[in-house]
């Protein structure tokens, strides 16, 4: 992470965690500083274990986890921590406001301060006007917001959000992403886990990719994308002359594989920039023919952020 | 002050959840059955006060004391923390800066008055229905029911610390230890909370003419020893539960 | 996309079975749900401890040389007689009845895990959105509970019956005591069927383990004790009908025709009628509760 030591809020030092004979997290060393850090990985990659260790709910088998200067399991660390768990369970009979108020009160605030912080947190997650309904009747998105509210009410220095965007509609996602961004801009350390990179693209400053309990890659999205440049790229081209196009393209040295299906040709290239140049030249060269090459649509199938993730996963397996 | 505020909030929240739970409602069923029994039995109509007292005592000793304190403790003691484990809401408590002993103490403090209220309140109701022998029985047996319920609540709270299915563990304990082993000859019955409770009841009842049981089948402890043991069980079990709870990882809470 | 297009997507080539077949699937799913729990196996092991005791008694009776007096003492101490025509004792039924405590505990767990959780976690719409009706869901769950009851009662009782025959030198024991087979089946049917419907209804309404356990323990233990106390106090044996376990036992023994006590001989038909009425009410309540849509206030 690109932060100085004084800013480090959450530290993993050689942390290993076993579940019996199964390794949940293996020799992880990470430093989390202010800003949003996206924690990525498939199911079972170790994201939840990492967050449980960070929240002090699990103890590492080896190594140590610290929040600020405190051991993550200590009460002092928990005062600095806000945690939004993945589970979708609450005290269902309570209203949203009661729940957030109760959870805030557990930090030992006076009633007036608890009330004030509760209202501020509900306002922040956009639930102020809907907080007096019983939690049992809330939609999934509203429940996620209440979970967020109980995590931010005491204004923690470190915020751990386990899959906070699950079940929220696109408009809501934008709002929550903005909220995450705002919290980070206030100087907090926000760690957000997800198994979808697109969810984090907008808000995350840094990404940590986990695979099988190990850190597979870390850095900014741009840094991780650069690792794609040397990798094969798949391009899908729709054309009425798909077979002809395929026959011409296959001769190119940068083309590794060609697949024709109906009006679409899928090309796997080992040198994407070179291929695009060659394709342009090819189309221009055939434009004067009686039946010129027509490209109706072209898309790269794996150039998005997900591709980085997929590529790294492939690398890990 | 911080812990006090957190603790009182937790007591209040747990108390409220337990009071309005279906478990509380269902406790009315055994209580109603006992009430109907006492009403039908007609203790005030029994002319011989000694016979009436012995008859009522037998009901309170062998039926009421065997069922109501454990059932009340199961509904409140096992559920106060077990409910959080069952509902997977324990995570919300474990991530707060609240010491585990405060959580445990708060859960006990919420469950205990409710369990006492049901079992001792039930005793009061039944004794009132039973008329004159009931007045004597209430004064004599109230401490026993009180200490028994307290011990059961602590034991079942400890079960919820140890076991994921605390209610099943409590049920197994109640039925096997209390109903089966508590009624067999020999010293094995001393493993049951019920034994000490009954000893306390016998100790109090004998002064009022309760026929002492056959010592070969049941040799009660003195009232002092029984009371001391029940209090000892309560304290030992709570301390044991705290020792486990403070170190245990509740991975299943999420 | 046209309707045809949707229909063509991943076409179904198999043959759909009748909705009734779904009952089997629901039963298997429910049982798997229960078998995954460690606590189930612990309670089952406690229950089968009694089976081992009875199995040892049978082994002792058939394989060990002992005087007739000792043999009788052994039989009496376990309340056991292996013969169908014994007017006083019906050993295998006694075994089934002796399992009542464990069955009760296990059923409390079953109710919460198999049925209560479907309501609590909103699983019911997943079942009822398939090509089945409420009755198929209910039947599947009831079958699952019957299997659980049988695994602790009827199945080990049959195992004991088979064991006794195997330890003798001919097939005569089985031929002479054939009445035990239909008796056990009938008893099992009453025991399993009634407890299943009652438990399903209670669990559908109460859902959580603690209230189910409180209700179940009150129903099957407390009422039994109260019924006995009332019978002793008033001399009216009809009070015994308040005890559901006794009613089940009496109704089940109708298949066998042997009633060990005078009280038992007087009440089997009333017990069966009472069980039928309560079971019908419980079934109606259960059907009313099983709905695809949970209305949230």
Tab-separated table of C-alpha atoms in Angstrom, chain B residues 17 22-23 26-27 29-31 33-34 37 40-41 59 62-64 66-68 71 74-75 79 83-84 86-87 164-165 167-169 171-172 175-176 179-180 183, chain C residues 37 39 43 46 101-102 104-106 108-109 112-113 120 205-219 221-223 225-227 229-230 233-234 239:
chain	number	residue	atom	x	y	z
B	17	UNK	CA	-36.414	-9.745	23.315
B	22	UNK	CA	-42.755	-17.094	21.651
B	23	UNK	CA	-40.921	-19.033	24.374
B	26	UNK	CA	-45.379	-21.150	25.457
B	27	UNK	CA	-44.344	-21.223	29.114
B	29	UNK	CA	-48.921	-23.774	28.616
B	30	UNK	CA	-47.248	-25.833	31.404
B	31	UNK	CA	-48.206	-23.151	33.886
B	33	UNK	CA	-51.736	-27.152	32.977
B	34	UNK	CA	-50.429	-26.963	36.561
B	37	UNK	CA	-54.490	-29.414	38.013
B	40	UNK	CA	-59.280	-29.522	39.863
B	41	UNK	CA	-57.532	-31.187	42.772
B	59	UNK	CA	-47.299	-32.132	43.547
B	62	UNK	CA	-42.332	-34.167	42.048
B	63	UNK	CA	-44.111	-32.291	39.286
B	64	UNK	CA	-43.805	-28.533	39.608
B	66	UNK	CA	-39.210	-30.988	38.156
B	67	UNK	CA	-40.676	-29.042	35.273
B	68	UNK	CA	-41.186	-25.338	35.764
B	71	UNK	CA	-38.422	-25.080	31.484
B	74	UNK	CA	-34.506	-23.270	29.145
B	75	UNK	CA	-36.743	-20.610	27.653
B	79	UNK	CA	-32.124	-18.475	24.841
B	83	UNK	CA	-30.876	-17.060	20.710
B	84	UNK	CA	-28.097	-14.799	19.442
B	86	UNK	CA	-29.147	-19.409	16.731
B	87	UNK	CA	-30.060	-16.178	14.932
B	164	UNK	CA	-24.476	-24.336	19.410
B	165	UNK	CA	-27.744	-26.138	20.140
B	167	UNK	CA	-31.657	-25.844	23.961
B	168	UNK	CA	-31.109	-29.458	22.923
B	169	UNK	CA	-28.272	-29.787	25.435
B	171	UNK	CA	-33.338	-30.631	27.125
B	172	UNK	CA	-31.053	-33.673	27.252
B	175	UNK	CA	-34.694	-35.079	30.891
B	176	UNK	CA	-31.840	-37.470	31.477
B	179	UNK	CA	-36.015	-36.815	35.281
B	180	UNK	CA	-34.148	-40.115	35.015
B	183	UNK	CA	-35.098	-40.293	40.503
C	37	UNK	CA	-26.150	-31.966	12.433
C	39	UNK	CA	-26.214	-33.114	17.662
C	43	UNK	CA	-28.970	-37.933	20.482
C	46	UNK	CA	-27.976	-41.954	23.326
C	101	UNK	CA	-37.621	-39.676	26.053
C	102	UNK	CA	-35.045	-39.773	23.283
C	104	UNK	CA	-39.142	-36.576	22.297
C	105	UNK	CA	-35.793	-34.779	22.360
C	106	UNK	CA	-35.005	-35.723	18.808
C	108	UNK	CA	-37.929	-31.186	19.214
C	109	UNK	CA	-34.739	-30.840	17.192
C	112	UNK	CA	-36.955	-26.756	14.457
C	113	UNK	CA	-34.531	-28.009	11.806
C	120	UNK	CA	-38.013	-18.808	9.718
C	205	UNK	CA	-46.296	-22.003	14.262
C	206	UNK	CA	-43.507	-21.796	16.840
C	207	UNK	CA	-40.543	-22.266	14.470
C	208	UNK	CA	-37.756	-21.835	17.002
C	209	UNK	CA	-36.186	-24.578	19.051
C	210	UNK	CA	-36.841	-23.225	22.548
C	211	UNK	CA	-40.622	-22.783	22.332
C	212	UNK	CA	-40.955	-26.082	20.468
C	213	UNK	CA	-38.941	-27.809	23.204
C	214	UNK	CA	-41.004	-26.191	25.980
C	215	UNK	CA	-44.285	-27.170	24.308
C	216	UNK	CA	-43.146	-30.655	23.423
C	217	UNK	CA	-41.785	-31.386	26.905
C	218	UNK	CA	-44.944	-30.047	28.494
C	219	UNK	CA	-47.150	-32.010	26.171
C	221	UNK	CA	-43.988	-35.294	30.039
C	222	UNK	CA	-45.814	-32.821	32.203
C	223	UNK	CA	-49.315	-33.780	31.090
C	225	UNK	CA	-47.415	-36.743	35.279
C	226	UNK	CA	-50.460	-34.553	35.855
C	227	UNK	CA	-52.748	-37.191	34.360
C	229	UNK	CA	-51.678	-37.558	39.704
C	230	UNK	CA	-55.275	-36.743	38.810
C	233	UNK	CA	-56.440	-38.361	43.400
C	234	UNK	CA	-59.855	-38.892	41.852
C	239	UNK	CA	-57.805	-38.621	33.336
